[in-house]
PDB file of C-alpha atoms in Angstrom:
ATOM      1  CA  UNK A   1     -31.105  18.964   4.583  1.00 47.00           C
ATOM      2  CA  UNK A   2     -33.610  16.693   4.840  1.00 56.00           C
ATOM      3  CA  UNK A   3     -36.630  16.009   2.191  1.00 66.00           C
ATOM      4  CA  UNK A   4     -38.143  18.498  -0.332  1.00 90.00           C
ATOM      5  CA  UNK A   5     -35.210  21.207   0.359  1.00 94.00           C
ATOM      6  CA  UNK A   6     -36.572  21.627   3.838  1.00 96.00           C
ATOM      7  CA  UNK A   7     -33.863  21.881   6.708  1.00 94.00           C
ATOM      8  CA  UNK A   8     -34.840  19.888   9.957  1.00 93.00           C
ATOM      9  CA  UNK A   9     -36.865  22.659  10.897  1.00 94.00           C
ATOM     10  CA  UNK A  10     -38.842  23.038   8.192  1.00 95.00           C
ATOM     11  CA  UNK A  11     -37.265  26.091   6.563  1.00 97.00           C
ATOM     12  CA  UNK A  12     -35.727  26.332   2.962  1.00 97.00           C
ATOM     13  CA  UNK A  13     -32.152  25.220   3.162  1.00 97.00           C
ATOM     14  CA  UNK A  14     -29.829  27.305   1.352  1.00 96.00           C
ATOM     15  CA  UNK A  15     -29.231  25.376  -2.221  1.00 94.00           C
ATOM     16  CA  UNK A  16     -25.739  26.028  -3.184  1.00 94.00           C
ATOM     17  CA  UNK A  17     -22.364  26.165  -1.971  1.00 96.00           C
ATOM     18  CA  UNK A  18     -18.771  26.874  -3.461  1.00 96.00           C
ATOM     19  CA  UNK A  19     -18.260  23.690  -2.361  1.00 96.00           C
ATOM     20  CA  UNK A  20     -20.742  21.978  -4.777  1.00 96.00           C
ATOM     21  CA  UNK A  21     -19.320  24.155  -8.166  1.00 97.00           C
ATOM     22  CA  UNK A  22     -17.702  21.412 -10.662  1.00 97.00           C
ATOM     23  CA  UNK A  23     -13.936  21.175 -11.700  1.00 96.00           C
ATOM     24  CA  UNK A  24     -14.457  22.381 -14.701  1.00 96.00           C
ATOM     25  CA  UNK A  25     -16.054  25.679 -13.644  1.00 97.00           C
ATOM     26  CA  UNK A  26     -13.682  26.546 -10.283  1.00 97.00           C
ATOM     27  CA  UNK A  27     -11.457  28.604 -12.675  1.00 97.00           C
ATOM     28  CA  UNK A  28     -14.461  30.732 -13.531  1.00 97.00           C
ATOM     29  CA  UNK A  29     -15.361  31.571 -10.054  1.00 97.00           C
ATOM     30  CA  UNK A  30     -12.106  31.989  -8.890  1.00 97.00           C
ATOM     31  CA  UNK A  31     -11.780  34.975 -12.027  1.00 98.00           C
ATOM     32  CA  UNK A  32     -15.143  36.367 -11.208  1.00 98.00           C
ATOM     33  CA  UNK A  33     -13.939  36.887  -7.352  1.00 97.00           C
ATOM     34  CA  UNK A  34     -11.284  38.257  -7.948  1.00 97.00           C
ATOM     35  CA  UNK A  35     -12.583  40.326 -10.899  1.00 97.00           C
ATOM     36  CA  UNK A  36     -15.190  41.360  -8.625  1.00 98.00           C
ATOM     37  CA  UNK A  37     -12.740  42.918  -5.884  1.00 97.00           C
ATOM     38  CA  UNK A  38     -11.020  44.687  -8.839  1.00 97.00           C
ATOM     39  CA  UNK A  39     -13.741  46.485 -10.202  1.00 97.00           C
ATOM     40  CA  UNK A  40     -15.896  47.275  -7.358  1.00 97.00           C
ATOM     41  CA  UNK A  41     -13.709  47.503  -4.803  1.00 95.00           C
ATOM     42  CA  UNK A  42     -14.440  47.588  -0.701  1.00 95.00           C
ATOM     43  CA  UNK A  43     -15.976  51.500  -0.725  1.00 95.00           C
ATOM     44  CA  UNK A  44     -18.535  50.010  -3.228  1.00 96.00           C
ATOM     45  CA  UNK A  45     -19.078  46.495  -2.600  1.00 98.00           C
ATOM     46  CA  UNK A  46     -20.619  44.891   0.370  1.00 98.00           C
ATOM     47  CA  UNK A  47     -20.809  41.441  -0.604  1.00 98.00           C
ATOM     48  CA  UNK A  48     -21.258  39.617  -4.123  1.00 98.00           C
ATOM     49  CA  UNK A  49     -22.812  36.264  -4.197  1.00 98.00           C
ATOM     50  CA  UNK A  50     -23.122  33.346  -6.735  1.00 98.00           C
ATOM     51  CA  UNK A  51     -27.278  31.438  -8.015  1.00 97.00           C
ATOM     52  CA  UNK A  52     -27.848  29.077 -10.472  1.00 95.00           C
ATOM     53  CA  UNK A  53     -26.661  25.748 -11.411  1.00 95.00           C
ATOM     54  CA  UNK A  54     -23.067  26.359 -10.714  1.00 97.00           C
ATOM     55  CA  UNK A  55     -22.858  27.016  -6.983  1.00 97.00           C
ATOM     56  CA  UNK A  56     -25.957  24.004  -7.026  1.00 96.00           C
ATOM     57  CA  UNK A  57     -22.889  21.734  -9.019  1.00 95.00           C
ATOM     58  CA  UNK A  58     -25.586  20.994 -12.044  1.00 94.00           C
ATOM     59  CA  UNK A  59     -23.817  23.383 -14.608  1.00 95.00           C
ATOM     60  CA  UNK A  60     -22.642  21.733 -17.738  1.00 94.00           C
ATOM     61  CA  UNK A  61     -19.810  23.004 -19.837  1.00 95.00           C
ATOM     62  CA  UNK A  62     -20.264  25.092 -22.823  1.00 93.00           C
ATOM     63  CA  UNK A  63     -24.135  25.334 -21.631  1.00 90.00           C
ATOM     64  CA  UNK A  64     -24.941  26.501 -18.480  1.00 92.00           C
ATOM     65  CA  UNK A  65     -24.060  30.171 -17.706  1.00 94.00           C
ATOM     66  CA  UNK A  66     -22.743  31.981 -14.786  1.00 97.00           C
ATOM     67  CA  UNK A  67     -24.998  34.003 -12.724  1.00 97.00           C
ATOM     68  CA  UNK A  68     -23.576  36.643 -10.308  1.00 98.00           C
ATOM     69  CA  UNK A  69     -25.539  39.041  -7.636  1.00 98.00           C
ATOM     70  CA  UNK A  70     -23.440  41.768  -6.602  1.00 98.00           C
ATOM     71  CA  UNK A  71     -24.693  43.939  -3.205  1.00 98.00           C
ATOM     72  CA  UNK A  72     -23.559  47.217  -3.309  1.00 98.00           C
ATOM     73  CA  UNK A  73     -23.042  50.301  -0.234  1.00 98.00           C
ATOM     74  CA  UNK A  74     -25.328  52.494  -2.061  1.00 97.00           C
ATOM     75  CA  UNK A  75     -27.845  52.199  -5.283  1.00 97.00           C
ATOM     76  CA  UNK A  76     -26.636  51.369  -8.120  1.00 98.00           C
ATOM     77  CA  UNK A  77     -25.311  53.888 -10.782  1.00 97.00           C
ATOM     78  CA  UNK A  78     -24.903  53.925 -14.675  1.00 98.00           C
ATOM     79  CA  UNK A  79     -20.950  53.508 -13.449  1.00 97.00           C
ATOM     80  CA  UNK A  80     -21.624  50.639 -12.021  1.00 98.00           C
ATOM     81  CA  UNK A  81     -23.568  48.901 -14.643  1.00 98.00           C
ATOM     82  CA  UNK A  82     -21.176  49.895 -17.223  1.00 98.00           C
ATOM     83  CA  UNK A  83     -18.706  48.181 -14.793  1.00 97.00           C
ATOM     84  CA  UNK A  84     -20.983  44.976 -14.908  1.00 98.00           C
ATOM     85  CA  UNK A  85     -21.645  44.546 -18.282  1.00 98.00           C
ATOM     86  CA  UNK A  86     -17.216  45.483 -18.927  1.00 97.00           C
ATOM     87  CA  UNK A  87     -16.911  42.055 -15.915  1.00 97.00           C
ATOM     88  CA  UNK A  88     -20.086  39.931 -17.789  1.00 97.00           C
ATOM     89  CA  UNK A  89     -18.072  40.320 -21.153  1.00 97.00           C
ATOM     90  CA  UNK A  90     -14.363  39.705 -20.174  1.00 97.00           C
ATOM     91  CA  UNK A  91     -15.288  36.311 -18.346  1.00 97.00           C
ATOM     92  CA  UNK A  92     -17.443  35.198 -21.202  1.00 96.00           C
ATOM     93  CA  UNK A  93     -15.018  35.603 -23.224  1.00 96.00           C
ATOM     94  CA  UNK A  94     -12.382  34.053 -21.016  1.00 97.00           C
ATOM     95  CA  UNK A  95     -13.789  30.614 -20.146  1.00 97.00           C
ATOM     96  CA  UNK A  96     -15.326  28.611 -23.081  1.00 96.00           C
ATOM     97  CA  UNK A  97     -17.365  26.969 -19.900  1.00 96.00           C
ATOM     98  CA  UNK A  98     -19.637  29.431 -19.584  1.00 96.00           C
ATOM     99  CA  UNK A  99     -22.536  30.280 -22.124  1.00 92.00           C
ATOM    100  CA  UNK A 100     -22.713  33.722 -21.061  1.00 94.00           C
ATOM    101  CA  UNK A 101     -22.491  35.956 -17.603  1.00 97.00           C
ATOM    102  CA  UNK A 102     -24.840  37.562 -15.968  1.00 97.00           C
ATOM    103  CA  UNK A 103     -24.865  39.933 -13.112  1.00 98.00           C
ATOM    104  CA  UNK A 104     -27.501  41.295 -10.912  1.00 98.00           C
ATOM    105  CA  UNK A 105     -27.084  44.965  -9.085  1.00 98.00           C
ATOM    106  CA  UNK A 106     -28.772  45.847  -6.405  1.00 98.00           C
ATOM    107  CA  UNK A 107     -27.794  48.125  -3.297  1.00 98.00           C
ATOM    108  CA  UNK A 108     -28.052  46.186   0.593  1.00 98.00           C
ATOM    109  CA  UNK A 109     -30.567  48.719   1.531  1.00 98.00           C
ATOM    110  CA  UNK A 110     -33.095  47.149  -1.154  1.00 98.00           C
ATOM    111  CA  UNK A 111     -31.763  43.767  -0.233  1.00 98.00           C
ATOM    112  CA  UNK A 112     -32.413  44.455   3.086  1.00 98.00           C
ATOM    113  CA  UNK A 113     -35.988  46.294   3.082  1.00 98.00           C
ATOM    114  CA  UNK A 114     -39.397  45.058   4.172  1.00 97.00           C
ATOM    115  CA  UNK A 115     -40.569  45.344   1.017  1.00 98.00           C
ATOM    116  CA  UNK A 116     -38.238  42.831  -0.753  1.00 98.00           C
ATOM    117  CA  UNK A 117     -38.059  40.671   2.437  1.00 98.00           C
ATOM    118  CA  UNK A 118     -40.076  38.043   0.519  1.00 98.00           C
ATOM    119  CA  UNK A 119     -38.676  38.306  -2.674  1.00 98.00           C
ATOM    120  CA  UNK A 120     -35.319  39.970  -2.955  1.00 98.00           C
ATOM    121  CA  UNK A 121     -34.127  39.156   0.589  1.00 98.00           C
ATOM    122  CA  UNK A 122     -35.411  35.200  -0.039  1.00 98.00           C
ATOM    123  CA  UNK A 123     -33.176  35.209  -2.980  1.00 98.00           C
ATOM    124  CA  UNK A 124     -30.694  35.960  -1.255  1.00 98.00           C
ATOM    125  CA  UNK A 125     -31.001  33.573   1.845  1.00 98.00           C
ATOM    126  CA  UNK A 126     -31.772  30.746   0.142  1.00 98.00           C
ATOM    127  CA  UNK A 127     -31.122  30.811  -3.404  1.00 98.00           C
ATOM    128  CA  UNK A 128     -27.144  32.483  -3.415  1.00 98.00           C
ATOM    129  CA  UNK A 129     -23.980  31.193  -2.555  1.00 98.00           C
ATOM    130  CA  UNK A 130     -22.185  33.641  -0.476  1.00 98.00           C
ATOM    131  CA  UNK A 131     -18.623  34.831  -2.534  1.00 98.00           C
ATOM    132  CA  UNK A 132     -17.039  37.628  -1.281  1.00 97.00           C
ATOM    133  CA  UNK A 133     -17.686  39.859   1.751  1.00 97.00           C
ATOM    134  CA  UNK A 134     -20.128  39.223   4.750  1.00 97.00           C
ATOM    135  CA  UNK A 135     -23.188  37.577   3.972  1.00 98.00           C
ATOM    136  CA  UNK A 136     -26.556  39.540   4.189  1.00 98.00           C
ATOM    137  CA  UNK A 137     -28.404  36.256   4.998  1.00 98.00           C
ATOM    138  CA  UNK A 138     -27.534  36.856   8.577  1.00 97.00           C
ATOM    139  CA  UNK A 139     -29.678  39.768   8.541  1.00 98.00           C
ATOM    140  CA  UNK A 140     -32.671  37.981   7.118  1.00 98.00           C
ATOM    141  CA  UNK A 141     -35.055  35.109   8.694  1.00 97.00           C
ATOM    142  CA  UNK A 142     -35.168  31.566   7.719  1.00 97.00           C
ATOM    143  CA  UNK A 143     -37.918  31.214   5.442  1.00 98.00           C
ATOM    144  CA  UNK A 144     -40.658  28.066   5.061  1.00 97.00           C
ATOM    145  CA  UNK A 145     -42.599  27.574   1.818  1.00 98.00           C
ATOM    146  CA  UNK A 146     -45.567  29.364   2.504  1.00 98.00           C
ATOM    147  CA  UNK A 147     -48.129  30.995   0.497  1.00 98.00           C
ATOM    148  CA  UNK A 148     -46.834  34.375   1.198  1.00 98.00           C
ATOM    149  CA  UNK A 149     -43.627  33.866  -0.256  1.00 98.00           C
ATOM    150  CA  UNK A 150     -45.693  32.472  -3.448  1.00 98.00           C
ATOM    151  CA  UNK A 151     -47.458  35.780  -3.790  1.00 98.00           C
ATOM    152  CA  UNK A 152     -44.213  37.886  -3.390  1.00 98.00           C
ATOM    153  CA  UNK A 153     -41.898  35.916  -5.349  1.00 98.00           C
ATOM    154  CA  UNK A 154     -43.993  35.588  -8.311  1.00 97.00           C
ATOM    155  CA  UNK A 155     -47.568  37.195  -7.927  1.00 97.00           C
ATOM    156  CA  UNK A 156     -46.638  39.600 -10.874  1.00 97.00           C
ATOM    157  CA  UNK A 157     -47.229  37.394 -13.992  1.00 98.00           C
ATOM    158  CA  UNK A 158     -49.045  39.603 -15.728  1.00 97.00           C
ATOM    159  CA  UNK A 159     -46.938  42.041 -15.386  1.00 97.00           C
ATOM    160  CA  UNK A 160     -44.867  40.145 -18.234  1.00 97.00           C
ATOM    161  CA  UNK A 161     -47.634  39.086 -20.368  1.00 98.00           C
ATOM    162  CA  UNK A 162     -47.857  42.153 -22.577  1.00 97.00           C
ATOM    163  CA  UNK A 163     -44.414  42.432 -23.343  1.00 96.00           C
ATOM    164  CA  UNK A 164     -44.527  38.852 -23.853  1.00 97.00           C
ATOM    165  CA  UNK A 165     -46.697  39.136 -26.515  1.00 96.00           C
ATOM    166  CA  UNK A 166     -45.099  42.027 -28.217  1.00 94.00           C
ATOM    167  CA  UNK A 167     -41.745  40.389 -28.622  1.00 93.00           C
ATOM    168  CA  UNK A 168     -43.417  37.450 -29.587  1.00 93.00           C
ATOM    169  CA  UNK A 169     -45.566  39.547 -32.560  1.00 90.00           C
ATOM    170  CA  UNK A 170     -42.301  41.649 -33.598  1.00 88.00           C
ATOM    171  CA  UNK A 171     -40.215  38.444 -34.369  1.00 82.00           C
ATOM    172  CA  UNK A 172     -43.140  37.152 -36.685  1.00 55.00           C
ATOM    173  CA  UNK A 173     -43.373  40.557 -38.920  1.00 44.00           C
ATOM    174  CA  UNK A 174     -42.651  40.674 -42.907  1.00 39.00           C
ATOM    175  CA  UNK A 175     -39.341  38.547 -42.697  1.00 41.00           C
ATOM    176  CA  UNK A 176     -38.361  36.037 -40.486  1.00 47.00           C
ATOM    177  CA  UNK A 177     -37.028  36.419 -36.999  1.00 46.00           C
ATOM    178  CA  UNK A 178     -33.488  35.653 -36.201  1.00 49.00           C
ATOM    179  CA  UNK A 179     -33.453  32.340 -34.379  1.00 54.00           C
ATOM    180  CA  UNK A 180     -31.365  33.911 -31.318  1.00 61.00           C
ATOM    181  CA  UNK A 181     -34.889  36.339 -30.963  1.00 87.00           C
ATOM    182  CA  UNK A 182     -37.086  33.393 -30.793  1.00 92.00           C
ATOM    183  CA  UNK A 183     -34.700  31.348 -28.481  1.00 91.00           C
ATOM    184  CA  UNK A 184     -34.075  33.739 -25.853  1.00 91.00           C
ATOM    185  CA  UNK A 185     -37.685  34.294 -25.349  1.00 95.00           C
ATOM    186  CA  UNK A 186     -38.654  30.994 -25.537  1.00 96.00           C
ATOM    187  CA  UNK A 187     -35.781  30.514 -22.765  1.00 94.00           C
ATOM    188  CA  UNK A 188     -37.070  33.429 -20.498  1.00 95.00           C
ATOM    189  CA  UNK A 189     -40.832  32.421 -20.627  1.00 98.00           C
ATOM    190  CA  UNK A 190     -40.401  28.995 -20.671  1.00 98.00           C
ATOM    191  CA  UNK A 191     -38.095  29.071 -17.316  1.00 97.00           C
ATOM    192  CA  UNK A 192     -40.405  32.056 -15.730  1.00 98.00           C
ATOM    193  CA  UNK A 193     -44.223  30.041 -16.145  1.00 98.00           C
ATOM    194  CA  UNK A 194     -42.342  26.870 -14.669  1.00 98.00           C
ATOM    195  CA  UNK A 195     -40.922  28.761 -11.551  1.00 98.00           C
ATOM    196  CA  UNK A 196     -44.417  30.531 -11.362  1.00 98.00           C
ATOM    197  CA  UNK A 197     -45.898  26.674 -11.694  1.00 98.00           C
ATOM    198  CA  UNK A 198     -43.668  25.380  -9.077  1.00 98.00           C
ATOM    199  CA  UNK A 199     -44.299  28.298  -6.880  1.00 98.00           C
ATOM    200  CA  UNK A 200     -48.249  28.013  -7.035  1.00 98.00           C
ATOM    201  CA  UNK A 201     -48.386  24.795  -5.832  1.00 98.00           C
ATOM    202  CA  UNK A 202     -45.282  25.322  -3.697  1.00 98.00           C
ATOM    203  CA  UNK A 203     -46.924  25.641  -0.448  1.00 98.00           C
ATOM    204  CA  UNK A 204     -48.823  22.264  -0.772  1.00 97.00           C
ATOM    205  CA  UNK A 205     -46.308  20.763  -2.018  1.00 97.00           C
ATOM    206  CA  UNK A 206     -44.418  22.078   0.905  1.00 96.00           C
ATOM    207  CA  UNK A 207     -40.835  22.463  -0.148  1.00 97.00           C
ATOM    208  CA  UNK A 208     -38.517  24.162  -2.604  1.00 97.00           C
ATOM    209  CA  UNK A 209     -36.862  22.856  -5.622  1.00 97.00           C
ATOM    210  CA  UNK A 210     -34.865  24.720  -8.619  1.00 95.00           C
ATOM    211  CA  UNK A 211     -35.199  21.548 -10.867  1.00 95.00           C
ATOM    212  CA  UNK A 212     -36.708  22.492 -13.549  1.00 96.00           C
ATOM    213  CA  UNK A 213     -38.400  18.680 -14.262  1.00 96.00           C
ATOM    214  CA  UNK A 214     -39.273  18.503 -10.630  1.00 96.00           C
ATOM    215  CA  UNK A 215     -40.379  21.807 -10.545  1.00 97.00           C
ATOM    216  CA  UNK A 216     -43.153  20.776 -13.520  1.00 98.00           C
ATOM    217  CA  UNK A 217     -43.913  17.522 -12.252  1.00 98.00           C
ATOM    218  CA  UNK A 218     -44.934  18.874  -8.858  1.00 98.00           C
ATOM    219  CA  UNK A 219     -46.967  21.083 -10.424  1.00 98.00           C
ATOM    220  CA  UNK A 220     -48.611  18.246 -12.899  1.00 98.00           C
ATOM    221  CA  UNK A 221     -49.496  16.730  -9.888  1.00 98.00           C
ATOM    222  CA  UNK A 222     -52.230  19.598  -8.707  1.00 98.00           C
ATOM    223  CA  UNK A 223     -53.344  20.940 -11.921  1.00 98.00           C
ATOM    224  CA  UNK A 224     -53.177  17.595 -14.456  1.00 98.00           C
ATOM    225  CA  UNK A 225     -55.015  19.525 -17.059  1.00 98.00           C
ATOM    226  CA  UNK A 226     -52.005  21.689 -17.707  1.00 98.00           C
ATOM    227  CA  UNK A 227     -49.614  19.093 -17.001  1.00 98.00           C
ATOM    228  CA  UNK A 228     -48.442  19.087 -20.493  1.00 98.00           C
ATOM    229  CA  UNK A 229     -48.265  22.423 -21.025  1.00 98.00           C
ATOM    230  CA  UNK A 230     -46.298  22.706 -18.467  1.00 98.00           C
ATOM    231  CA  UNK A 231     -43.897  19.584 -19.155  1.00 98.00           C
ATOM    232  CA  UNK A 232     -43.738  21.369 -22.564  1.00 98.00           C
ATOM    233  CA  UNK A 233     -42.318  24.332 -20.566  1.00 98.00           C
ATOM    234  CA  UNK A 234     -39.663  22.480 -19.139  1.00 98.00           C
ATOM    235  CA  UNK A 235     -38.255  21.235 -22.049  1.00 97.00           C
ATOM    236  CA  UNK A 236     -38.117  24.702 -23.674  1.00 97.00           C
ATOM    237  CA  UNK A 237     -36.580  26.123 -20.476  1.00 95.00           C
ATOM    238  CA  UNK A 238     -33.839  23.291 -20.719  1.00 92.00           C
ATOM    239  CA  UNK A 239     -33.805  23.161 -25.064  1.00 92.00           C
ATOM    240  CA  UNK A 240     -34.694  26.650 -26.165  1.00 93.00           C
ATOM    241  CA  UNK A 241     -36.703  26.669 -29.226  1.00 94.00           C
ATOM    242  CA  UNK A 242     -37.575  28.873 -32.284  1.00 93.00           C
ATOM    243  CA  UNK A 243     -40.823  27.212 -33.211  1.00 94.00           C
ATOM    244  CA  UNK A 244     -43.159  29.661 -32.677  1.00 93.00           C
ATOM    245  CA  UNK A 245     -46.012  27.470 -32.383  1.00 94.00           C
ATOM    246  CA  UNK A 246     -44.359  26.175 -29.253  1.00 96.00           C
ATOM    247  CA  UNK A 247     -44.010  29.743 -28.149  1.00 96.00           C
ATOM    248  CA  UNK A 248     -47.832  30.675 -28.908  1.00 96.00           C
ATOM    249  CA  UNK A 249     -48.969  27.673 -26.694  1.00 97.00           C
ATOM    250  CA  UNK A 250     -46.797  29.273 -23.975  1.00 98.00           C
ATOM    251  CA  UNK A 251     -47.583  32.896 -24.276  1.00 98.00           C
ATOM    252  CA  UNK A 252     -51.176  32.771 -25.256  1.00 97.00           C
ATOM    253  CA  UNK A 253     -52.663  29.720 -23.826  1.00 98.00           C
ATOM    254  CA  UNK A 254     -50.610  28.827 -20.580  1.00 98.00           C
ATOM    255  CA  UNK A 255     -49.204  32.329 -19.019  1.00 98.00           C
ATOM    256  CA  UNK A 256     -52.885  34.130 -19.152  1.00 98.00           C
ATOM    257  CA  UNK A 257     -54.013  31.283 -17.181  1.00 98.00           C
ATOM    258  CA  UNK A 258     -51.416  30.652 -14.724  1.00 98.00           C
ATOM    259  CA  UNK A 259     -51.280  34.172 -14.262  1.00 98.00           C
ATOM    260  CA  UNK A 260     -55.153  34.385 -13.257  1.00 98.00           C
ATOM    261  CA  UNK A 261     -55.118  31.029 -11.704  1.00 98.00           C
ATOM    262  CA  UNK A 262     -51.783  32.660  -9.560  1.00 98.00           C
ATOM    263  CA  UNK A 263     -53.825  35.608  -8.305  1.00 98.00           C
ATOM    264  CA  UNK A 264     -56.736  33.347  -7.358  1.00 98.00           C
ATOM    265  CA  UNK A 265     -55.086  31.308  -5.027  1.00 98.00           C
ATOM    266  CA  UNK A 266     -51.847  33.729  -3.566  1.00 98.00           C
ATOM    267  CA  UNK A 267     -52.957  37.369  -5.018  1.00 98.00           C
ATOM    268  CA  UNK A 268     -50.936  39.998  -6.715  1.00 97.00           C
ATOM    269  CA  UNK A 269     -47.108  40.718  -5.659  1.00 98.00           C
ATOM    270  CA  UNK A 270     -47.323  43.999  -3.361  1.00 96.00           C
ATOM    271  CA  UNK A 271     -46.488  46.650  -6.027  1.00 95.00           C
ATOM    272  CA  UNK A 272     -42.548  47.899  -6.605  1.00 91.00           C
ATOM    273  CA  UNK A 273     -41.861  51.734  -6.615  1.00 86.00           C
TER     274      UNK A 273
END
């Protein structure tokens, strides 16, 4: 890899390996593999595939959580969910390491289509670390930062806004919200408009980053009016919060105008059945 998470060619390099997951979290994976196998078996399950900041080796224990993507032969059923959230609970439960599982369905002829080739398919590629079966990545090009991976990766914004806005208004009713309402909003906006950030500027920037500091700071550096907003974003993506202040600056002042900003430069996402 050489500079920006460009390869020598110029194409995203894949950002995680199972050789890059931390001590303290090879037990996990190891149970999630084999877990994996177990529930889904070979007739369902093409390949499964670690993201996040474990397979990147950035996890910290008792924080970070453990993010699975699991390609299946066919669509997905309400079997196999129920099968996923069953695996999601019994390693949460199993390793104090992890601050929660999550795992993403989604059958290889989705993975695989035109339609997701810049979204999806990218994910895939560059952003999972192959864990069990053959990897779909050698079915899918290399992939440069380009403004066309900007629009399908996360030209649908305001898409979110709305229910943004009404989970934000329901936790401020006649009584006061439970914290862990306010927090995992603030988590999911917060980390979406600083991915969105980092991917609007991504192609002049020219390069890919999951860093969530880098990935502000790169965007400060184009739009220095919203620098702070954006910096502000960060820290709530890394430091959940349940000040909803904090949360009104995000969801009312900074996502309506990344999102417009977003469609002004890249467009709107092509639209998803």
């Amino acid at each position: 890899m050489i500079g920006n998470g460009l390869d020598e060619d110029g194409y995203i390099a894949r950002e995680g390996s199972t050789e890059r997951v931390a001590a303290e979290f090879a037990p996990v994976v190891e149970a999630a593999r084999e877990r994996i196998a177990a529930a889904f078996g070979p007739a369902r399950l093409h390949s499964a595939y670690l993201y996040g900041s474990v397979p990147r080796g950035t996890a910290v224990p008792g924080v970070s959580d453990l993010d699975l993507l699991l390609a299946l032969r066919h669509r997905p059923t309400p079997e196999d969910r129920a099968r996923a959230d069953a695996l999601e609970a019994a390693l949460d439960s199993a390793f104090p390491q992890v601050n929660g599982v999550g795992v993403l369905l989604f059958g290889t002829e989705t993975l695989l289509s035109e339609l997701e080739r810049h979204d999806l398919g990218w994910f895939v590629a560059c952003l999972c670390t192959p864990l069990l079966g053959e990897d779909l990545a050698e079915q899918l090009p290399r992939y440069r930062p380009t403004s066309l991976l900007a629009r399908e990766t996360n030209g649908d914004l305001a898409l979110a806004l709305p229910r943004w806005r009404e989970r934000l208004a329901a936790s401020t009713g006649d009584g006061p919200a439970p914290d862990g309402d306010l927090a995992a909003l603030s988590r999911a906006v917060s980390r979406r408009l600083v991915r969105t950030g980092f991917t609007l500027v991504m192609p002049r920037w020219n390069g890919w980053t999951s860093d969530l500091t880098a990935s502000a700071e790169a965007f400060a550096a184009h739009y220095p009016d919203r620098a702070e907003q954006m910096r502000l974003a960060a820290t709530v993506a890394r430091t959940p919060t349940t000040d909803r202040a904090v949360l009104t600056v995000l969801v009312d002042e900074l996502a309506p105008w990344l999102a417009a900003e977003y469609t002004a430069v890249h467009g709107e996402k092509a639209p998803r059945p």
